[in-house]
């Protein structure tokens, strides 16, 4: 079976993997060809579901996935590679519940020097959905990581994969950036946040010692986003605070899922490249246009909220 790396930098992550196996949250993927193929079919089913909105059960329709969907669902039309090949850095596992396999997941080993546990390839088999499997696994992984001195976890997903985006927001994961994809995180030092979104107005705050601190009020004003920060948010911006760093971006992603505008002014839009990796709503707006243009160029079915004011240009026309 695959095993995490055994270098000094890997040891905390290896201990986390072992604890999650012992807890029955995950189970190792063997080197058996049939089992490896089934795990890869789960990965392929995830691509098909998120890029074409077709749910194909990998446990029952693996041959269809490989013959019909694999050429379309991968960006280059190539077959997926074995998950064991990169096990020095990312280890594939079965997601388990009550001793049964309910999906697939992969966990980082720390060999690249990352501070947080990275979760990828998270997929729950259709027959086991609606039971809180993925959320429970992520929460347990976060708790075990912190118990072993790792400050938290992170997981990436694509903007166009709206069910996944809403799922992670529903878990109150913070948005750490959007350089190549949306990055969601839980980590030590970040409080729980609270977002309320109405038809035209929305608020963002954090919960500290059981008390909600109001931080940002947003409003949809045609193609413009109204944005007013409270004195408490201004105070966070004056501190070396993760709340100030991640709060505006987290709020912006939540607003985007509800079709709010993301551009506050023409001047802010001109500065969009300064936050094209993370931070401000204009940077997110810029990346949404890019992400969607790339997905459409590959023929993927993009079903996302329409953001007022975005031109939705072809990739080569975006500046």
PDB file of C-alpha atoms in Angstrom:
ATOM      1  CA  UNK A   1       0.000   0.000   0.000  1.00  0.00           C
ATOM      2  CA  UNK A   2       1.008   3.635  -0.289  1.00  0.00           C
ATOM      3  CA  UNK A   3       2.701   5.131   2.749  1.00  0.00           C
ATOM      4  CA  UNK A   4       3.574   8.673   3.768  1.00  0.00           C
ATOM      5  CA  UNK A   5       7.144   9.843   3.494  1.00  0.00           C
ATOM      6  CA  UNK A   6       9.445   9.147   6.418  1.00  0.00           C
ATOM      7  CA  UNK A   7      11.592  12.293   6.447  1.00  0.00           C
ATOM      8  CA  UNK A   8      11.774  14.524   9.520  1.00  0.00           C
ATOM      9  CA  UNK A   9       9.456  17.125   7.997  1.00  0.00           C
ATOM     10  CA  UNK A  10       6.883  14.442   7.245  1.00  0.00           C
ATOM     11  CA  UNK A  11       6.525  12.954  10.707  1.00  0.00           C
ATOM     12  CA  UNK A  12       3.689  15.104  12.106  1.00  0.00           C
ATOM     13  CA  UNK A  13       1.656  14.458   8.958  1.00  0.00           C
ATOM     14  CA  UNK A  14       2.421  10.713   9.125  1.00  0.00           C
ATOM     15  CA  UNK A  15       1.135  10.653  12.699  1.00  0.00           C
ATOM     16  CA  UNK A  16      -2.042  12.415  11.586  1.00  0.00           C
ATOM     17  CA  UNK A  17      -2.599   9.853   8.831  1.00  0.00           C
ATOM     18  CA  UNK A  18      -2.092   6.991  11.291  1.00  0.00           C
ATOM     19  CA  UNK A  19      -4.493   8.521  13.822  1.00  0.00           C
ATOM     20  CA  UNK A  20      -7.212   8.967  11.205  1.00  0.00           C
ATOM     21  CA  UNK A  21      -6.777   5.347  10.106  1.00  0.00           C
ATOM     22  CA  UNK A  22      -7.018   4.217  13.732  1.00  0.00           C
ATOM     23  CA  UNK A  23     -10.167   6.322  14.161  1.00  0.00           C
ATOM     24  CA  UNK A  24     -11.815   4.636  11.190  1.00  0.00           C
ATOM     25  CA  UNK A  25     -12.087   7.891   9.226  1.00  0.00           C
ATOM     26  CA  UNK A  26      -9.856   6.644   6.396  1.00  0.00           C
ATOM     27  CA  UNK A  27      -8.377   3.338   5.237  1.00  0.00           C
ATOM     28  CA  UNK A  28      -5.243   2.787   3.130  1.00  0.00           C
ATOM     29  CA  UNK A  29      -5.599   2.180  -0.594  1.00  0.00           C
ATOM     30  CA  UNK A  30      -3.802  -1.036  -1.515  1.00  0.00           C
ATOM     31  CA  UNK A  31      -1.624  -1.492  -4.578  1.00  0.00           C
ATOM     32  CA  UNK A  32      -4.167  -3.960  -5.983  1.00  0.00           C
ATOM     33  CA  UNK A  33      -5.002  -3.015  -9.575  1.00  0.00           C
ATOM     34  CA  UNK A  34      -8.769  -3.344  -9.178  1.00  0.00           C
ATOM     35  CA  UNK A  35      -8.863  -1.271  -6.001  1.00  0.00           C
ATOM     36  CA  UNK A  36      -6.609   1.376  -7.483  1.00  0.00           C
ATOM     37  CA  UNK A  37      -8.820   1.516 -10.584  1.00  0.00           C
ATOM     38  CA  UNK A  38     -11.925   2.000  -8.419  1.00  0.00           C
ATOM     39  CA  UNK A  39     -10.232   4.850  -6.532  1.00  0.00           C
ATOM     40  CA  UNK A  40      -9.316   6.466  -9.862  1.00  0.00           C
ATOM     41  CA  UNK A  41     -12.912   6.020 -11.030  1.00  0.00           C
ATOM     42  CA  UNK A  42     -14.002   8.014  -7.972  1.00  0.00           C
ATOM     43  CA  UNK A  43     -11.631  10.782  -9.042  1.00  0.00           C
ATOM     44  CA  UNK A  44     -13.017  10.653 -12.567  1.00  0.00           C
ATOM     45  CA  UNK A  45     -16.623  10.641 -11.322  1.00  0.00           C
ATOM     46  CA  UNK A  46     -15.881  13.817  -9.377  1.00  0.00           C
ATOM     47  CA  UNK A  47     -14.587  15.535 -12.529  1.00  0.00           C
ATOM     48  CA  UNK A  48     -17.628  14.425 -14.527  1.00  0.00           C
ATOM     49  CA  UNK A  49     -20.073  15.563 -11.869  1.00  0.00           C
ATOM     50  CA  UNK A  50     -18.483  18.981 -11.435  1.00  0.00           C
ATOM     51  CA  UNK A  51     -17.658  19.687 -15.081  1.00  0.00           C
ATOM     52  CA  UNK A  52     -20.766  18.233 -16.741  1.00  0.00           C
ATOM     53  CA  UNK A  53     -23.322  17.891 -13.913  1.00  0.00           C
ATOM     54  CA  UNK A  54     -23.728  14.177 -14.658  1.00  0.00           C
ATOM     55  CA  UNK A  55     -23.692  11.854 -11.660  1.00  0.00           C
ATOM     56  CA  UNK A  56     -22.122   8.526 -12.610  1.00  0.00           C
ATOM     57  CA  UNK A  57     -21.642   6.005  -9.800  1.00  0.00           C
ATOM     58  CA  UNK A  58     -18.044   4.725 -10.057  1.00  0.00           C
ATOM     59  CA  UNK A  59     -18.910   1.599  -8.085  1.00  0.00           C
ATOM     60  CA  UNK A  60     -21.423   0.507 -10.722  1.00  0.00           C
ATOM     61  CA  UNK A  61     -20.471   2.299 -13.941  1.00  0.00           C
ATOM     62  CA  UNK A  62     -16.690   2.444 -13.986  1.00  0.00           C
ATOM     63  CA  UNK A  63     -16.409   1.184 -17.563  1.00  0.00           C
ATOM     64  CA  UNK A  64     -18.713   3.953 -18.778  1.00  0.00           C
ATOM     65  CA  UNK A  65     -16.694   6.549 -16.913  1.00  0.00           C
ATOM     66  CA  UNK A  66     -13.484   5.451 -18.592  1.00  0.00           C
ATOM     67  CA  UNK A  67     -14.807   4.955 -22.144  1.00  0.00           C
ATOM     68  CA  UNK A  68     -17.316   7.791 -22.451  1.00  0.00           C
ATOM     69  CA  UNK A  69     -16.320  10.463 -19.980  1.00  0.00           C
ATOM     70  CA  UNK A  70     -12.563  10.330 -19.403  1.00  0.00           C
ATOM     71  CA  UNK A  71     -11.631  11.895 -22.770  1.00  0.00           C
ATOM     72  CA  UNK A  72     -14.023  14.778 -22.097  1.00  0.00           C
ATOM     73  CA  UNK A  73     -13.600  15.336 -18.374  1.00  0.00           C
ATOM     74  CA  UNK A  74      -9.811  15.675 -18.277  1.00  0.00           C
ATOM     75  CA  UNK A  75      -8.371  18.870 -19.691  1.00  0.00           C
ATOM     76  CA  UNK A  76      -5.935  17.197 -22.046  1.00  0.00           C
ATOM     77  CA  UNK A  77      -8.047  14.146 -22.809  1.00  0.00           C
ATOM     78  CA  UNK A  78      -5.407  11.894 -21.279  1.00  0.00           C
ATOM     79  CA  UNK A  79      -6.063   9.068 -18.866  1.00  0.00           C
ATOM     80  CA  UNK A  80      -5.697   9.757 -15.166  1.00  0.00           C
ATOM     81  CA  UNK A  81      -2.442   8.549 -13.671  1.00  0.00           C
ATOM     82  CA  UNK A  82      -2.160   6.148 -10.755  1.00  0.00           C
ATOM     83  CA  UNK A  83      -2.543   7.885  -7.371  1.00  0.00           C
ATOM     84  CA  UNK A  84       0.361   5.852  -5.980  1.00  0.00           C
ATOM     85  CA  UNK A  85       2.871   7.655  -8.196  1.00  0.00           C
ATOM     86  CA  UNK A  86       2.914  10.787  -6.042  1.00  0.00           C
ATOM     87  CA  UNK A  87       2.594   9.102  -2.657  1.00  0.00           C
ATOM     88  CA  UNK A  88       5.813  10.732  -1.414  1.00  0.00           C
ATOM     89  CA  UNK A  89       3.788  13.954  -1.298  1.00  0.00           C
ATOM     90  CA  UNK A  90       0.087  12.997  -1.370  1.00  0.00           C
ATOM     91  CA  UNK A  91      -1.279   9.649  -0.166  1.00  0.00           C
ATOM     92  CA  UNK A  92      -4.588   8.207  -1.450  1.00  0.00           C
ATOM     93  CA  UNK A  93      -7.045   6.696   1.029  1.00  0.00           C
ATOM     94  CA  UNK A  94     -10.539   5.333   1.168  1.00  0.00           C
ATOM     95  CA  UNK A  95     -13.013   7.460   3.087  1.00  0.00           C
ATOM     96  CA  UNK A  96     -14.692   5.175   5.601  1.00  0.00           C
ATOM     97  CA  UNK A  97     -17.614   5.234   7.997  1.00  0.00           C
ATOM     98  CA  UNK A  98     -18.691   2.411  10.254  1.00  0.00           C
ATOM     99  CA  UNK A  99     -16.079   0.157   8.700  1.00  0.00           C
ATOM    100  CA  UNK A 100     -17.449   0.606   5.162  1.00  0.00           C
ATOM    101  CA  UNK A 101     -15.889   2.434   2.249  1.00  0.00           C
ATOM    102  CA  UNK A 102     -17.987   5.487   1.474  1.00  0.00           C
ATOM    103  CA  UNK A 103     -15.675   7.474  -0.793  1.00  0.00           C
ATOM    104  CA  UNK A 104     -12.143   8.568  -1.551  1.00  0.00           C
ATOM    105  CA  UNK A 105      -9.724  11.191  -0.294  1.00  0.00           C
ATOM    106  CA  UNK A 106      -6.020  12.063  -0.386  1.00  0.00           C
ATOM    107  CA  UNK A 107      -3.854  13.701   2.288  1.00  0.00           C
ATOM    108  CA  UNK A 108      -0.547  15.527   2.062  1.00  0.00           C
ATOM    109  CA  UNK A 109       2.550  14.156   3.765  1.00  0.00           C
ATOM    110  CA  UNK A 110       4.307  17.431   4.521  1.00  0.00           C
ATOM    111  CA  UNK A 111       7.198  16.500   2.238  1.00  0.00           C
ATOM    112  CA  UNK A 112       6.857  19.806   0.374  1.00  0.00           C
ATOM    113  CA  UNK A 113       7.191  21.722   3.615  1.00  0.00           C
ATOM    114  CA  UNK A 114       3.558  22.832   3.805  1.00  0.00           C
ATOM    115  CA  UNK A 115       2.401  24.007   7.230  1.00  0.00           C
ATOM    116  CA  UNK A 116      -1.191  22.815   6.880  1.00  0.00           C
ATOM    117  CA  UNK A 117      -2.630  19.395   6.159  1.00  0.00           C
ATOM    118  CA  UNK A 118      -3.794  19.469   2.533  1.00  0.00           C
ATOM    119  CA  UNK A 119      -6.918  17.494   1.667  1.00  0.00           C
ATOM    120  CA  UNK A 120      -7.636  16.642  -1.967  1.00  0.00           C
ATOM    121  CA  UNK A 121      -9.633  14.226  -4.149  1.00  0.00           C
ATOM    122  CA  UNK A 122     -12.504  14.313  -1.637  1.00  0.00           C
ATOM    123  CA  UNK A 123     -15.390  12.303  -3.058  1.00  0.00           C
ATOM    124  CA  UNK A 124     -18.390  10.615  -1.424  1.00  0.00           C
ATOM    125  CA  UNK A 125     -20.100   7.763  -3.271  1.00  0.00           C
ATOM    126  CA  UNK A 126     -23.671   8.677  -4.311  1.00  0.00           C
ATOM    127  CA  UNK A 127     -25.234   6.004  -2.086  1.00  0.00           C
ATOM    128  CA  UNK A 128     -23.681   7.566   1.027  1.00  0.00           C
ATOM    129  CA  UNK A 129     -24.470  11.241   0.488  1.00  0.00           C
ATOM    130  CA  UNK A 130     -26.666  13.339   2.702  1.00  0.00           C
ATOM    131  CA  UNK A 131     -25.245  11.792   5.882  1.00  0.00           C
ATOM    132  CA  UNK A 132     -22.598  14.392   6.683  1.00  0.00           C
ATOM    133  CA  UNK A 133     -19.743  12.045   5.757  1.00  0.00           C
ATOM    134  CA  UNK A 134     -17.426  14.613   4.158  1.00  0.00           C
ATOM    135  CA  UNK A 135     -18.014  17.317   6.752  1.00  0.00           C
ATOM    136  CA  UNK A 136     -17.417  14.925   9.628  1.00  0.00           C
ATOM    137  CA  UNK A 137     -14.208  13.651   8.026  1.00  0.00           C
ATOM    138  CA  UNK A 138     -12.879  17.168   7.498  1.00  0.00           C
ATOM    139  CA  UNK A 139     -13.677  18.231  11.050  1.00  0.00           C
ATOM    140  CA  UNK A 140     -12.008  15.147  12.454  1.00  0.00           C
ATOM    141  CA  UNK A 141      -8.948  15.655  10.251  1.00  0.00           C
ATOM    142  CA  UNK A 142      -8.692  19.260  11.432  1.00  0.00           C
ATOM    143  CA  UNK A 143      -8.965  18.256  15.072  1.00  0.00           C
ATOM    144  CA  UNK A 144      -6.362  15.493  14.743  1.00  0.00           C
ATOM    145  CA  UNK A 145      -4.021  17.815  12.846  1.00  0.00           C
ATOM    146  CA  UNK A 146      -4.151  20.428  15.586  1.00  0.00           C
ATOM    147  CA  UNK A 147      -3.644  17.766  18.257  1.00  0.00           C
ATOM    148  CA  UNK A 148      -0.391  16.842  16.483  1.00  0.00           C
ATOM    149  CA  UNK A 149       0.868  20.423  16.282  1.00  0.00           C
ATOM    150  CA  UNK A 150      -0.255  21.171  12.720  1.00  0.00           C
ATOM    151  CA  UNK A 151      -2.260  24.435  12.758  1.00  0.00           C
ATOM    152  CA  UNK A 152      -5.092  23.280  10.508  1.00  0.00           C
ATOM    153  CA  UNK A 153      -6.010  22.088   7.058  1.00  0.00           C
ATOM    154  CA  UNK A 154      -6.691  23.416   3.576  1.00  0.00           C
ATOM    155  CA  UNK A 155      -8.580  22.176   0.547  1.00  0.00           C
ATOM    156  CA  UNK A 156      -8.798  23.509  -3.003  1.00  0.00           C
ATOM    157  CA  UNK A 157     -11.768  23.560  -5.336  1.00  0.00           C
ATOM    158  CA  UNK A 158     -12.701  25.264  -8.570  1.00  0.00           C
ATOM    159  CA  UNK A 159     -14.946  28.324  -8.681  1.00  0.00           C
ATOM    160  CA  UNK A 160     -17.148  26.621 -11.279  1.00  0.00           C
ATOM    161  CA  UNK A 161     -17.721  23.681  -8.928  1.00  0.00           C
ATOM    162  CA  UNK A 162     -20.468  25.571  -7.140  1.00  0.00           C
ATOM    163  CA  UNK A 163     -21.837  22.709  -5.001  1.00  0.00           C
ATOM    164  CA  UNK A 164     -18.346  22.241  -3.544  1.00  0.00           C
ATOM    165  CA  UNK A 165     -17.861  25.989  -3.027  1.00  0.00           C
ATOM    166  CA  UNK A 166     -21.162  26.224  -1.162  1.00  0.00           C
ATOM    167  CA  UNK A 167     -20.332  23.106   0.826  1.00  0.00           C
ATOM    168  CA  UNK A 168     -17.071  24.542   2.159  1.00  0.00           C
ATOM    169  CA  UNK A 169     -18.680  27.891   2.901  1.00  0.00           C
ATOM    170  CA  UNK A 170     -21.422  26.007   4.727  1.00  0.00           C
ATOM    171  CA  UNK A 171     -18.730  24.458   6.926  1.00  0.00           C
ATOM    172  CA  UNK A 172     -17.557  28.002   7.720  1.00  0.00           C
ATOM    173  CA  UNK A 173     -14.161  27.432   6.135  1.00  0.00           C
ATOM    174  CA  UNK A 174     -12.245  30.621   5.390  1.00  0.00           C
ATOM    175  CA  UNK A 175     -11.067  31.489   1.887  1.00  0.00           C
ATOM    176  CA  UNK A 176      -7.274  31.741   1.909  1.00  0.00           C
ATOM    177  CA  UNK A 177      -6.864  32.689  -1.755  1.00  0.00           C
ATOM    178  CA  UNK A 178      -7.670  32.093  -5.404  1.00  0.00           C
ATOM    179  CA  UNK A 179      -4.335  32.083  -7.254  1.00  0.00           C
ATOM    180  CA  UNK A 180      -5.059  28.914  -9.251  1.00  0.00           C
ATOM    181  CA  UNK A 181      -8.287  27.790  -7.574  1.00  0.00           C
ATOM    182  CA  UNK A 182     -10.277  28.679  -4.475  1.00  0.00           C
ATOM    183  CA  UNK A 183      -8.424  27.625  -1.334  1.00  0.00           C
ATOM    184  CA  UNK A 184     -10.497  26.990   1.790  1.00  0.00           C
ATOM    185  CA  UNK A 185      -8.980  26.617   5.231  1.00  0.00           C
ATOM    186  CA  UNK A 186      -9.499  26.091   8.910  1.00  0.00           C
ATOM    187  CA  UNK A 187      -6.540  27.056  11.022  1.00  0.00           C
ATOM    188  CA  UNK A 188      -5.602  27.965  14.546  1.00  0.00           C
ATOM    189  CA  UNK A 189      -6.259  31.590  15.422  1.00  0.00           C
ATOM    190  CA  UNK A 190      -9.198  32.095  13.093  1.00  0.00           C
ATOM    191  CA  UNK A 191     -12.549  32.508  14.874  1.00  0.00           C
ATOM    192  CA  UNK A 192     -15.847  31.284  13.499  1.00  0.00           C
ATOM    193  CA  UNK A 193     -17.430  33.729  11.079  1.00  0.00           C
ATOM    194  CA  UNK A 194     -21.039  34.597  10.403  1.00  0.00           C
ATOM    195  CA  UNK A 195     -22.471  35.731   7.058  1.00  0.00           C
ATOM    196  CA  UNK A 196     -26.026  36.891   6.424  1.00  0.00           C
ATOM    197  CA  UNK A 197     -27.049  37.534   2.815  1.00  0.00           C
ATOM    198  CA  UNK A 198     -30.366  38.987   1.721  1.00  0.00           C
ATOM    199  CA  UNK A 199     -31.660  40.041  -1.681  1.00  0.00           C
ATOM    200  CA  UNK A 200     -29.630  43.260  -1.790  1.00  0.00           C
ATOM    201  CA  UNK A 201     -27.730  43.554   1.494  1.00  0.00           C
ATOM    202  CA  UNK A 202     -25.317  41.307   3.372  1.00  0.00           C
ATOM    203  CA  UNK A 203     -23.189  41.387   6.494  1.00  0.00           C
ATOM    204  CA  UNK A 204     -19.999  39.673   7.613  1.00  0.00           C
ATOM    205  CA  UNK A 205     -18.792  39.242  11.163  1.00  0.00           C
ATOM    206  CA  UNK A 206     -16.861  36.961  13.476  1.00  0.00           C
ATOM    207  CA  UNK A 207     -17.885  35.288  16.708  1.00  0.00           C
ATOM    208  CA  UNK A 208     -15.460  35.923  19.573  1.00  0.00           C
ATOM    209  CA  UNK A 209     -16.192  34.655  23.092  1.00  0.00           C
ATOM    210  CA  UNK A 210     -19.778  33.966  22.077  1.00  0.00           C
ATOM    211  CA  UNK A 211     -20.330  37.509  20.838  1.00  0.00           C
ATOM    212  CA  UNK A 212     -20.739  38.549  17.204  1.00  0.00           C
ATOM    213  CA  UNK A 213     -18.454  41.345  16.010  1.00  0.00           C
ATOM    214  CA  UNK A 214     -19.873  43.107  12.963  1.00  0.00           C
ATOM    215  CA  UNK A 215     -17.114  43.773  10.434  1.00  0.00           C
ATOM    216  CA  UNK A 216     -18.445  44.493   6.929  1.00  0.00           C
ATOM    217  CA  UNK A 217     -21.759  45.519   5.383  1.00  0.00           C
ATOM    218  CA  UNK A 218     -22.216  44.997   1.637  1.00  0.00           C
ATOM    219  CA  UNK A 219     -24.974  46.022  -0.752  1.00  0.00           C
ATOM    220  CA  UNK A 220     -25.812  45.292  -4.380  1.00  0.00           C
ATOM    221  CA  UNK A 221     -26.044  48.624  -6.202  1.00  0.00           C
ATOM    222  CA  UNK A 222     -26.516  47.734  -9.865  1.00  0.00           C
ATOM    223  CA  UNK A 223     -23.095  46.808 -11.245  1.00  0.00           C
ATOM    224  CA  UNK A 224     -21.357  48.155  -8.146  1.00  0.00           C
ATOM    225  CA  UNK A 225     -20.761  46.652  -4.732  1.00  0.00           C
ATOM    226  CA  UNK A 226     -21.408  48.846  -1.734  1.00  0.00           C
ATOM    227  CA  UNK A 227     -18.881  48.050   0.984  1.00  0.00           C
ATOM    228  CA  UNK A 228     -18.678  49.620   4.452  1.00  0.00           C
ATOM    229  CA  UNK A 229     -16.234  48.357   7.068  1.00  0.00           C
ATOM    230  CA  UNK A 230     -16.887  48.814  10.767  1.00  0.00           C
ATOM    231  CA  UNK A 231     -14.380  50.417  13.158  1.00  0.00           C
ATOM    232  CA  UNK A 232     -13.652  46.901  14.459  1.00  0.00           C
ATOM    233  CA  UNK A 233     -12.656  45.776  10.958  1.00  0.00           C
ATOM    234  CA  UNK A 234     -10.440  48.824  10.603  1.00  0.00           C
ATOM    235  CA  UNK A 235      -8.813  47.813  13.897  1.00  0.00           C
ATOM    236  CA  UNK A 236      -8.217  44.274  12.579  1.00  0.00           C
ATOM    237  CA  UNK A 237      -6.569  45.779   9.490  1.00  0.00           C
ATOM    238  CA  UNK A 238      -4.174  47.605  11.786  1.00  0.00           C
ATOM    239  CA  UNK A 239      -3.127  44.333  13.424  1.00  0.00           C
ATOM    240  CA  UNK A 240      -1.181  41.330  12.055  1.00  0.00           C
ATOM    241  CA  UNK A 241      -4.524  39.550  11.887  1.00  0.00           C
ATOM    242  CA  UNK A 242      -5.694  36.615   9.772  1.00  0.00           C
ATOM    243  CA  UNK A 243      -9.207  38.018  10.085  1.00  0.00           C
ATOM    244  CA  UNK A 244      -8.166  41.166   8.212  1.00  0.00           C
ATOM    245  CA  UNK A 245      -6.251  39.105   5.657  1.00  0.00           C
ATOM    246  CA  UNK A 246      -8.917  36.493   4.905  1.00  0.00           C
ATOM    247  CA  UNK A 247     -12.177  38.131   5.919  1.00  0.00           C
ATOM    248  CA  UNK A 248     -12.804  40.300   2.830  1.00  0.00           C
ATOM    249  CA  UNK A 249     -12.015  37.437   0.441  1.00  0.00           C
ATOM    250  CA  UNK A 250     -14.207  34.977   2.323  1.00  0.00           C
ATOM    251  CA  UNK A 251     -17.094  37.448   2.279  1.00  0.00           C
ATOM    252  CA  UNK A 252     -16.492  38.181  -1.409  1.00  0.00           C
ATOM    253  CA  UNK A 253     -16.720  34.486  -2.366  1.00  0.00           C
ATOM    254  CA  UNK A 254     -19.949  34.108  -0.406  1.00  0.00           C
ATOM    255  CA  UNK A 255     -21.379  37.187  -2.128  1.00  0.00           C
ATOM    256  CA  UNK A 256     -20.344  35.869  -5.545  1.00  0.00           C
ATOM    257  CA  UNK A 257     -22.233  32.616  -4.976  1.00  0.00           C
ATOM    258  CA  UNK A 258     -25.358  34.747  -4.559  1.00  0.00           C
ATOM    259  CA  UNK A 259     -24.773  36.838  -7.680  1.00  0.00           C
ATOM    260  CA  UNK A 260     -23.720  40.067  -5.971  1.00  0.00           C
ATOM    261  CA  UNK A 261     -21.520  42.532  -7.883  1.00  0.00           C
ATOM    262  CA  UNK A 262     -17.854  42.483  -6.841  1.00  0.00           C
ATOM    263  CA  UNK A 263     -16.508  45.788  -8.152  1.00  0.00           C
ATOM    264  CA  UNK A 264     -16.735  48.723  -5.755  1.00  0.00           C
ATOM    265  CA  UNK A 265     -15.466  51.466  -8.067  1.00  0.00           C
ATOM    266  CA  UNK A 266     -13.565  52.018 -11.291  1.00  0.00           C
ATOM    267  CA  UNK A 267     -10.482  52.903  -9.284  1.00  0.00           C
ATOM    268  CA  UNK A 268     -10.686  49.640  -7.334  1.00  0.00           C
ATOM    269  CA  UNK A 269     -11.126  47.712 -10.584  1.00  0.00           C
ATOM    270  CA  UNK A 270      -7.926  49.219 -11.963  1.00  0.00           C
ATOM    271  CA  UNK A 271      -6.139  47.779  -8.912  1.00  0.00           C
ATOM    272  CA  UNK A 272      -7.599  44.265  -9.385  1.00  0.00           C
ATOM    273  CA  UNK A 273      -4.260  42.637 -10.211  1.00  0.00           C
ATOM    274  CA  UNK A 274      -2.901  43.511  -6.764  1.00  0.00           C
ATOM    275  CA  UNK A 275      -5.446  41.101  -5.241  1.00  0.00           C
ATOM    276  CA  UNK A 276      -5.600  38.541  -8.046  1.00  0.00           C
ATOM    277  CA  UNK A 277      -4.216  35.868  -5.688  1.00  0.00           C
ATOM    278  CA  UNK A 278      -6.337  36.720  -2.641  1.00  0.00           C
ATOM    279  CA  UNK A 279      -7.855  39.532  -0.647  1.00  0.00           C
ATOM    280  CA  UNK A 280     -10.269  41.980  -2.222  1.00  0.00           C
ATOM    281  CA  UNK A 281     -13.506  41.452  -4.197  1.00  0.00           C
ATOM    282  CA  UNK A 282     -12.150  43.029  -7.395  1.00  0.00           C
ATOM    283  CA  UNK A 283      -9.318  40.498  -7.508  1.00  0.00           C
ATOM    284  CA  UNK A 284     -11.885  37.718  -7.152  1.00  0.00           C
ATOM    285  CA  UNK A 285     -13.977  39.208  -9.956  1.00  0.00           C
ATOM    286  CA  UNK A 286     -10.936  39.209 -12.224  1.00  0.00           C
ATOM    287  CA  UNK A 287     -10.141  35.570 -11.418  1.00  0.00           C
ATOM    288  CA  UNK A 288     -13.760  34.459 -11.868  1.00  0.00           C
ATOM    289  CA  UNK A 289     -13.698  35.815 -15.412  1.00  0.00           C
ATOM    290  CA  UNK A 290     -10.424  33.958 -16.043  1.00  0.00           C
ATOM    291  CA  UNK A 291     -11.529  30.707 -14.425  1.00  0.00           C
ATOM    292  CA  UNK A 292     -14.752  30.577 -16.384  1.00  0.00           C
ATOM    293  CA  UNK A 293     -13.076  31.473 -19.677  1.00  0.00           C
ATOM    294  CA  UNK A 294     -10.599  28.612 -19.240  1.00  0.00           C
ATOM    295  CA  UNK A 295     -13.322  26.104 -18.363  1.00  0.00           C
ATOM    296  CA  UNK A 296     -15.422  27.105 -21.348  1.00  0.00           C
ATOM    297  CA  UNK A 297     -12.402  26.808 -23.649  1.00  0.00           C
ATOM    298  CA  UNK A 298     -12.180  23.128 -22.649  1.00  0.00           C
ATOM    299  CA  UNK A 299     -15.860  22.573 -23.356  1.00  0.00           C
ATOM    300  CA  UNK A 300     -16.911  22.176 -19.728  1.00  0.00           C
ATOM    301  CA  UNK A 301     -20.461  23.022 -18.689  1.00  0.00           C
ATOM    302  CA  UNK A 302     -20.144  26.183 -16.580  1.00  0.00           C
ATOM    303  CA  UNK A 303     -23.164  26.932 -14.385  1.00  0.00           C
ATOM    304  CA  UNK A 304     -22.314  29.780 -12.075  1.00  0.00           C
ATOM    305  CA  UNK A 305     -24.094  32.878 -10.767  1.00  0.00           C
ATOM    306  CA  UNK A 306     -23.867  35.810 -13.156  1.00  0.00           C
ATOM    307  CA  UNK A 307     -21.784  38.562 -11.568  1.00  0.00           C
ATOM    308  CA  UNK A 308     -23.115  42.027 -12.522  1.00  0.00           C
ATOM    309  CA  UNK A 309     -20.552  44.129 -14.359  1.00  0.00           C
ATOM    310  CA  UNK A 310     -18.308  41.271 -15.536  1.00  0.00           C
ATOM    311  CA  UNK A 311     -17.867  41.092 -19.305  1.00  0.00           C
ATOM    312  CA  UNK A 312     -17.198  37.323 -19.458  1.00  0.00           C
ATOM    313  CA  UNK A 313     -14.675  37.686 -22.252  1.00  0.00           C
ATOM    314  CA  UNK A 314     -12.725  34.927 -23.969  1.00  0.00           C
ATOM    315  CA  UNK A 315      -9.485  34.043 -22.208  1.00  0.00           C
ATOM    316  CA  UNK A 316      -7.231  35.748 -24.776  1.00  0.00           C
ATOM    317  CA  UNK A 317      -9.195  39.007 -24.418  1.00  0.00           C
ATOM    318  CA  UNK A 318      -8.901  39.307 -20.644  1.00  0.00           C
ATOM    319  CA  UNK A 319      -6.379  41.850 -19.388  1.00  0.00           C
TER     320      UNK A 319
END
